[in-house]
Amino acid sequence: LDWLAGSAGWQALSFGDDETAGDIRYDVQYWDGDSWENTTVTNIDDSPADLTGLDTGICARIRIKATFSDVGGTSYLTNWAIGWAPPPYLEVLSEYPDVSPGTGTNTVAYGTSMVCFADSPVPGGQGTQFVCVGWTGSGSIPATGTDTSTPPVTITNDSVITWLWETNYWLQSLTNGGGTVTGAEIWVRSGSNATVEAITNLFYYFT
């Protein structure tokens, strides 16, 4: 049985047998390119048997070998199955689509290293922009972050990243008469305060 590339690895060997008139023992073997060799999982009598310790780099192809012992009758194998875990997924949640990997559920090969990032700011309507202020994560993604990119992460289990966004507004100033305005011409976070000062020129005053 060949390992499914991108999967998390071998999981378990399960089997059913009838040993009322004999005994069956199982060995899990791997193909080394020339012959079948025993893995560390040998002389198994109970189902299921844990295969998670097998290195898929070495044990990319495996089989089970059953040894039947006749004790006054005939023992027989009724069924067997070897399974592997499916590839992990990375679910990306974001109010705006300018993120990588893209929004939705992404299937990722086990052990993939990546950096998740958001393009920020995202232009909105006139005088509006949306800025990424970090993320929350689970699984292989760090729990929180305040940057527009994660550190390098290695995906080994199902994971979720949620990108966090806030809105900025452009603060514009206009003058009518002799004077200047300071503290404007900037992006201001929604819900925050900005200090703007108007200064008159000589011989001008506010009305």
PDB file of C-alpha atoms in Angstrom:
ATOM      1  CA  LEU A   1       0.000   0.000   0.000  1.00  0.00           C
ATOM      2  CA  ASP A   2       1.489   3.341  -1.022  1.00  0.00           C
ATOM      3  CA  TRP A   3       1.417   6.344   1.266  1.00  0.00           C
ATOM      4  CA  LEU A   4      -0.764   9.197   0.004  1.00  0.00           C
ATOM      5  CA  ALA A   5       1.596  12.111  -0.640  1.00  0.00           C
ATOM      6  CA  GLY A   6       0.701  15.206   1.375  1.00  0.00           C
ATOM      7  CA  SER A   7      -1.041  13.205   4.090  1.00  0.00           C
ATOM      8  CA  ALA A   8      -0.084  13.564   7.710  1.00  0.00           C
ATOM      9  CA  GLY A   9       1.324  10.021   7.753  1.00  0.00           C
ATOM     10  CA  TRP A  10       0.343   6.455   8.486  1.00  0.00           C
ATOM     11  CA  GLN A  11      -2.248   6.146  11.215  1.00  0.00           C
ATOM     12  CA  ALA A  12      -3.370   2.625  12.092  1.00  0.00           C
ATOM     13  CA  LEU A  13      -3.652  -0.968  10.932  1.00  0.00           C
ATOM     14  CA  SER A  14      -7.009  -2.482  11.800  1.00  0.00           C
ATOM     15  CA  PHE A  15      -8.022  -6.049  11.147  1.00  0.00           C
ATOM     16  CA  GLY A  16     -10.455  -8.756  12.055  1.00  0.00           C
ATOM     17  CA  ASP A  17      -9.633 -12.441  12.297  1.00  0.00           C
ATOM     18  CA  ASP A  18     -10.844 -15.750  13.670  1.00  0.00           C
ATOM     19  CA  GLU A  19      -8.364 -17.380  16.002  1.00  0.00           C
ATOM     20  CA  THR A  20     -10.693 -19.936  17.600  1.00  0.00           C
ATOM     21  CA  ALA A  21      -8.740 -22.719  15.896  1.00  0.00           C
ATOM     22  CA  GLY A  22      -5.310 -21.182  15.595  1.00  0.00           C
ATOM     23  CA  ASP A  23      -3.221 -18.075  15.989  1.00  0.00           C
ATOM     24  CA  ILE A  24      -2.334 -15.207  13.627  1.00  0.00           C
ATOM     25  CA  ARG A  25       0.458 -12.687  14.146  1.00  0.00           C
ATOM     26  CA  TYR A  26       1.064  -9.695  11.917  1.00  0.00           C
ATOM     27  CA  ASP A  27       4.188  -7.853  10.791  1.00  0.00           C
ATOM     28  CA  VAL A  28       4.127  -4.496   8.989  1.00  0.00           C
ATOM     29  CA  GLN A  29       6.839  -4.427   6.339  1.00  0.00           C
ATOM     30  CA  TYR A  30       8.225  -1.731   4.064  1.00  0.00           C
ATOM     31  CA  TRP A  31       9.771  -1.865   0.609  1.00  0.00           C
ATOM     32  CA  ASP A  32      13.377  -0.648   0.646  1.00  0.00           C
ATOM     33  CA  GLY A  33      13.726  -0.679  -3.145  1.00  0.00           C
ATOM     34  CA  ASP A  34      15.026  -4.251  -3.295  1.00  0.00           C
ATOM     35  CA  SER A  35      13.061  -6.299  -0.795  1.00  0.00           C
ATOM     36  CA  TRP A  36      10.419  -6.209   1.919  1.00  0.00           C
ATOM     37  CA  GLU A  37      11.824  -5.524   5.398  1.00  0.00           C
ATOM     38  CA  ASN A  38      10.163  -5.484   8.805  1.00  0.00           C
ATOM     39  CA  THR A  39       9.288  -2.155  10.381  1.00  0.00           C
ATOM     40  CA  THR A  40       9.255  -1.694  14.149  1.00  0.00           C
ATOM     41  CA  VAL A  41       5.607  -2.814  14.153  1.00  0.00           C
ATOM     42  CA  THR A  42       5.850  -6.609  14.368  1.00  0.00           C
ATOM     43  CA  ASN A  43       4.262  -9.606  16.048  1.00  0.00           C
ATOM     44  CA  ILE A  44       0.931  -7.816  16.360  1.00  0.00           C
ATOM     45  CA  ASP A  45      -2.003  -9.681  17.839  1.00  0.00           C
ATOM     46  CA  ASP A  46      -4.428  -6.877  18.740  1.00  0.00           C
ATOM     47  CA  SER A  47      -6.300  -4.456  16.486  1.00  0.00           C
ATOM     48  CA  PRO A  48      -5.842  -1.579  15.895  1.00  0.00           C
ATOM     49  CA  ALA A  49      -2.063  -1.212  15.740  1.00  0.00           C
ATOM     50  CA  ASP A  50      -0.506   2.244  15.893  1.00  0.00           C
ATOM     51  CA  LEU A  51       1.501   3.132  12.766  1.00  0.00           C
ATOM     52  CA  THR A  52       2.095   6.819  13.484  1.00  0.00           C
ATOM     53  CA  GLY A  53       5.741   6.146  14.352  1.00  0.00           C
ATOM     54  CA  LEU A  54       6.567   4.983  10.826  1.00  0.00           C
ATOM     55  CA  ASP A  55       8.641   7.463   8.820  1.00  0.00           C
ATOM     56  CA  THR A  56       6.859   8.024   5.498  1.00  0.00           C
ATOM     57  CA  GLY A  57      10.198   8.965   3.939  1.00  0.00           C
ATOM     58  CA  ILE A  58      11.396   5.409   4.532  1.00  0.00           C
ATOM     59  CA  CYS A  59       8.081   3.581   4.732  1.00  0.00           C
ATOM     60  CA  ALA A  60       6.400   5.080   1.700  1.00  0.00           C
ATOM     61  CA  ARG A  61       5.235   1.608   0.645  1.00  0.00           C
ATOM     62  CA  ILE A  62       4.120  -0.928   3.225  1.00  0.00           C
ATOM     63  CA  ARG A  63       2.337  -4.242   3.460  1.00  0.00           C
ATOM     64  CA  ILE A  64       1.145  -6.578   6.205  1.00  0.00           C
ATOM     65  CA  LYS A  65       2.506 -10.090   6.584  1.00  0.00           C
ATOM     66  CA  ALA A  66       0.294 -12.561   8.438  1.00  0.00           C
ATOM     67  CA  THR A  67       1.776 -15.682  10.014  1.00  0.00           C
ATOM     68  CA  PHE A  68      -0.770 -18.437  10.650  1.00  0.00           C
ATOM     69  CA  SER A  69      -0.189 -21.034  13.374  1.00  0.00           C
ATOM     70  CA  ASP A  70      -2.320 -24.172  13.123  1.00  0.00           C
ATOM     71  CA  VAL A  71      -3.521 -25.358  16.492  1.00  0.00           C
ATOM     72  CA  GLY A  72      -5.856 -28.206  15.691  1.00  0.00           C
ATOM     73  CA  GLY A  73      -7.738 -26.318  13.016  1.00  0.00           C
ATOM     74  CA  THR A  74      -7.589 -23.439  10.609  1.00  0.00           C
ATOM     75  CA  SER A  75      -7.331 -19.790  11.609  1.00  0.00           C
ATOM     76  CA  TYR A  76      -8.171 -17.145   9.050  1.00  0.00           C
ATOM     77  CA  LEU A  77      -8.052 -13.421   8.417  1.00  0.00           C
ATOM     78  CA  THR A  78     -11.491 -11.942   7.799  1.00  0.00           C
ATOM     79  CA  ASN A  79     -10.645  -8.322   6.929  1.00  0.00           C
ATOM     80  CA  TRP A  80      -7.961  -5.699   7.234  1.00  0.00           C
ATOM     81  CA  ALA A  81      -7.368  -1.993   6.516  1.00  0.00           C
ATOM     82  CA  ILE A  82      -4.468   0.426   6.732  1.00  0.00           C
ATOM     83  CA  GLY A  83      -5.272   4.119   6.934  1.00  0.00           C
ATOM     84  CA  TRP A  84      -3.587   7.479   6.869  1.00  0.00           C
ATOM     85  CA  ALA A  85      -4.731  10.857   8.091  1.00  0.00           C
ATOM     86  CA  PRO A  86      -5.967  13.295   5.435  1.00  0.00           C
ATOM     87  CA  PRO A  87      -3.825  16.351   4.691  1.00  0.00           C
ATOM     88  CA  PRO A  88      -4.388  19.159   7.189  1.00  0.00           C
ATOM     89  CA  TYR A  89      -6.363  22.220   6.184  1.00  0.00           C
ATOM     90  CA  LEU A  90      -5.775  25.925   6.760  1.00  0.00           C
ATOM     91  CA  GLU A  91      -8.972  27.953   7.003  1.00  0.00           C
ATOM     92  CA  VAL A  92      -8.451  31.646   6.250  1.00  0.00           C
ATOM     93  CA  LEU A  93     -11.047  34.154   7.437  1.00  0.00           C
ATOM     94  CA  SER A  94     -10.862  37.789   6.375  1.00  0.00           C
ATOM     95  CA  GLU A  95     -13.340  40.588   5.740  1.00  0.00           C
ATOM     96  CA  TYR A  96     -11.218  41.619   2.756  1.00  0.00           C
ATOM     97  CA  PRO A  97      -9.719  39.256   0.156  1.00  0.00           C
ATOM     98  CA  ASP A  98      -6.211  40.736  -0.066  1.00  0.00           C
ATOM     99  CA  VAL A  99      -4.604  37.927   1.982  1.00  0.00           C
ATOM    100  CA  SER A 100      -2.406  34.925   1.282  1.00  0.00           C
ATOM    101  CA  PRO A 101      -3.280  32.097   1.373  1.00  0.00           C
ATOM    102  CA  GLY A 102      -6.652  33.156   0.046  1.00  0.00           C
ATOM    103  CA  THR A 103      -9.845  33.132   2.072  1.00  0.00           C
ATOM    104  CA  GLY A 104     -11.623  29.832   2.489  1.00  0.00           C
ATOM    105  CA  THR A 105     -10.433  26.335   3.328  1.00  0.00           C
ATOM    106  CA  ASN A 106      -7.009  25.525   1.888  1.00  0.00           C
ATOM    107  CA  THR A 107      -5.718  21.938   1.846  1.00  0.00           C
ATOM    108  CA  VAL A 108      -2.017  21.945   2.753  1.00  0.00           C
ATOM    109  CA  ALA A 109       0.506  19.130   2.495  1.00  0.00           C
ATOM    110  CA  TYR A 110       1.562  17.942   5.942  1.00  0.00           C
ATOM    111  CA  GLY A 111       4.731  19.713   7.103  1.00  0.00           C
ATOM    112  CA  THR A 112       4.429  22.643   4.682  1.00  0.00           C
ATOM    113  CA  SER A 113       6.236  25.772   5.888  1.00  0.00           C
ATOM    114  CA  MET A 114       4.699  29.106   4.959  1.00  0.00           C
ATOM    115  CA  VAL A 115       4.211  32.727   5.917  1.00  0.00           C
ATOM    116  CA  CYS A 116       0.641  34.035   5.934  1.00  0.00           C
ATOM    117  CA  PHE A 117       0.269  37.718   5.099  1.00  0.00           C
ATOM    118  CA  ALA A 118      -2.240  40.455   4.362  1.00  0.00           C
ATOM    119  CA  ASP A 119      -1.806  43.296   1.865  1.00  0.00           C
ATOM    120  CA  SER A 120      -2.610  46.429   3.819  1.00  0.00           C
ATOM    121  CA  PRO A 121      -4.029  49.029   3.552  1.00  0.00           C
ATOM    122  CA  VAL A 122      -6.933  48.164   1.291  1.00  0.00           C
ATOM    123  CA  PRO A 123      -8.455  51.228  -0.443  1.00  0.00           C
ATOM    124  CA  GLY A 124     -12.116  51.884   0.335  1.00  0.00           C
ATOM    125  CA  GLY A 125     -14.365  54.623  -0.931  1.00  0.00           C
ATOM    126  CA  GLN A 126     -13.256  58.239  -1.087  1.00  0.00           C
ATOM    127  CA  GLY A 127     -11.355  59.133   2.068  1.00  0.00           C
ATOM    128  CA  THR A 128     -11.529  55.592   3.459  1.00  0.00           C
ATOM    129  CA  GLN A 129      -9.061  52.742   3.830  1.00  0.00           C
ATOM    130  CA  PHE A 130      -9.036  49.434   5.661  1.00  0.00           C
ATOM    131  CA  VAL A 131      -5.912  48.444   7.575  1.00  0.00           C
ATOM    132  CA  CYS A 132      -4.872  45.063   8.916  1.00  0.00           C
ATOM    133  CA  VAL A 133      -4.100  45.211  12.632  1.00  0.00           C
ATOM    134  CA  GLY A 134      -3.114  41.590  13.175  1.00  0.00           C
ATOM    135  CA  TRP A 135      -4.616  38.140  13.413  1.00  0.00           C
ATOM    136  CA  THR A 136      -5.863  35.410  15.721  1.00  0.00           C
ATOM    137  CA  GLY A 137      -4.967  31.794  15.081  1.00  0.00           C
ATOM    138  CA  SER A 138      -5.354  28.202  16.153  1.00  0.00           C
ATOM    139  CA  GLY A 139      -3.737  24.878  15.309  1.00  0.00           C
ATOM    140  CA  SER A 140      -0.320  25.529  13.757  1.00  0.00           C
ATOM    141  CA  ILE A 141      -0.941  29.312  13.618  1.00  0.00           C
ATOM    142  CA  PRO A 142       0.212  31.401  16.624  1.00  0.00           C
ATOM    143  CA  ALA A 143      -2.705  32.459  18.820  1.00  0.00           C
ATOM    144  CA  THR A 144      -2.307  36.207  18.218  1.00  0.00           C
ATOM    145  CA  GLY A 145      -0.229  38.700  16.300  1.00  0.00           C
ATOM    146  CA  THR A 146      -0.251  42.423  15.584  1.00  0.00           C
ATOM    147  CA  ASP A 147       1.597  42.419  12.267  1.00  0.00           C
ATOM    148  CA  THR A 148       0.454  42.049   8.670  1.00  0.00           C
ATOM    149  CA  SER A 149       2.319  38.729   8.386  1.00  0.00           C
ATOM    150  CA  THR A 150       2.890  35.714  10.559  1.00  0.00           C
ATOM    151  CA  PRO A 151       6.296  34.310  11.378  1.00  0.00           C
ATOM    152  CA  PRO A 152       7.159  31.182   9.369  1.00  0.00           C
ATOM    153  CA  VAL A 153       4.775  28.414  10.417  1.00  0.00           C
ATOM    154  CA  THR A 154       4.817  24.670   9.731  1.00  0.00           C
ATOM    155  CA  ILE A 155       1.369  23.210   9.133  1.00  0.00           C
ATOM    156  CA  THR A 156       1.026  19.866  10.921  1.00  0.00           C
ATOM    157  CA  ASN A 157      -2.629  19.934  11.958  1.00  0.00           C
ATOM    158  CA  ASP A 158      -5.904  21.621  11.041  1.00  0.00           C
ATOM    159  CA  SER A 159      -5.480  25.379  11.533  1.00  0.00           C
ATOM    160  CA  VAL A 160      -7.425  28.633  11.330  1.00  0.00           C
ATOM    161  CA  ILE A 161      -6.214  32.212  10.873  1.00  0.00           C
ATOM    162  CA  THR A 162      -8.577  35.180  11.204  1.00  0.00           C
ATOM    163  CA  TRP A 163      -7.289  38.512   9.910  1.00  0.00           C
ATOM    164  CA  LEU A 164      -8.356  41.590  11.882  1.00  0.00           C
ATOM    165  CA  TRP A 165      -9.147  44.878  10.157  1.00  0.00           C
ATOM    166  CA  GLU A 166     -10.005  48.416  11.178  1.00  0.00           C
ATOM    167  CA  THR A 167     -11.099  51.489   9.212  1.00  0.00           C
ATOM    168  CA  ASN A 168      -9.146  54.715   8.678  1.00  0.00           C
ATOM    169  CA  TYR A 169     -10.600  58.012   7.473  1.00  0.00           C
ATOM    170  CA  TRP A 170      -8.694  60.802   5.766  1.00  0.00           C
ATOM    171  CA  LEU A 171      -8.754  64.007   7.804  1.00  0.00           C
ATOM    172  CA  GLN A 172      -8.741  66.922   5.366  1.00  0.00           C
ATOM    173  CA  SER A 173      -8.440  70.604   6.321  1.00  0.00           C
ATOM    174  CA  LEU A 174      -9.572  73.668   4.388  1.00  0.00           C
ATOM    175  CA  THR A 175      -8.887  77.317   5.176  1.00  0.00           C
ATOM    176  CA  ASN A 176     -10.790  80.426   4.233  1.00  0.00           C
ATOM    177  CA  GLY A 177      -8.750  83.535   4.807  1.00  0.00           C
ATOM    178  CA  GLY A 178      -5.343  84.121   6.332  1.00  0.00           C
ATOM    179  CA  GLY A 179      -4.153  81.233   8.430  1.00  0.00           C
ATOM    180  CA  THR A 180      -2.867  77.696   8.606  1.00  0.00           C
ATOM    181  CA  VAL A 181      -4.035  74.388  10.038  1.00  0.00           C
ATOM    182  CA  THR A 182      -1.782  71.808  11.681  1.00  0.00           C
ATOM    183  CA  GLY A 183      -2.558  68.228  12.612  1.00  0.00           C
ATOM    184  CA  ALA A 184      -4.654  67.454   9.557  1.00  0.00           C
ATOM    185  CA  GLU A 185      -3.904  65.768   6.226  1.00  0.00           C
ATOM    186  CA  ILE A 186      -3.561  62.398   7.965  1.00  0.00           C
ATOM    187  CA  TRP A 187      -5.331  59.044   8.212  1.00  0.00           C
ATOM    188  CA  VAL A 188      -7.243  58.685  11.476  1.00  0.00           C
ATOM    189  CA  ARG A 189      -8.450  55.397  12.939  1.00  0.00           C
ATOM    190  CA  SER A 190     -12.222  55.112  13.243  1.00  0.00           C
ATOM    191  CA  GLY A 191     -13.305  55.915  16.795  1.00  0.00           C
ATOM    192  CA  SER A 192     -10.033  57.610  17.752  1.00  0.00           C
ATOM    193  CA  ASN A 193      -9.317  61.289  18.443  1.00  0.00           C
ATOM    194  CA  ALA A 194      -7.241  63.726  16.428  1.00  0.00           C
ATOM    195  CA  THR A 195      -5.904  67.112  17.487  1.00  0.00           C
ATOM    196  CA  VAL A 196      -6.172  69.861  14.894  1.00  0.00           C
ATOM    197  CA  GLU A 197      -4.984  73.439  15.464  1.00  0.00           C
ATOM    198  CA  ALA A 198      -5.878  76.495  13.397  1.00  0.00           C
ATOM    199  CA  ILE A 199      -3.476  79.463  13.533  1.00  0.00           C
ATOM    200  CA  THR A 200      -4.311  82.882  12.136  1.00  0.00           C
ATOM    201  CA  ASN A 201      -1.883  85.031  10.211  1.00  0.00           C
ATOM    202  CA  LEU A 202      -0.972  88.503  11.452  1.00  0.00           C
ATOM    203  CA  PHE A 203      -3.970  90.884  11.424  1.00  0.00           C
ATOM    204  CA  TYR A 204      -6.453  88.004  10.946  1.00  0.00           C
ATOM    205  CA  TYR A 205      -8.833  86.720  13.552  1.00  0.00           C
ATOM    206  CA  PHE A 206     -11.564  84.085  13.932  1.00  0.00           C
ATOM    207  CA  THR A 207     -15.208  85.066  13.524  1.00  0.00           C
TER     208      THR A 207
END
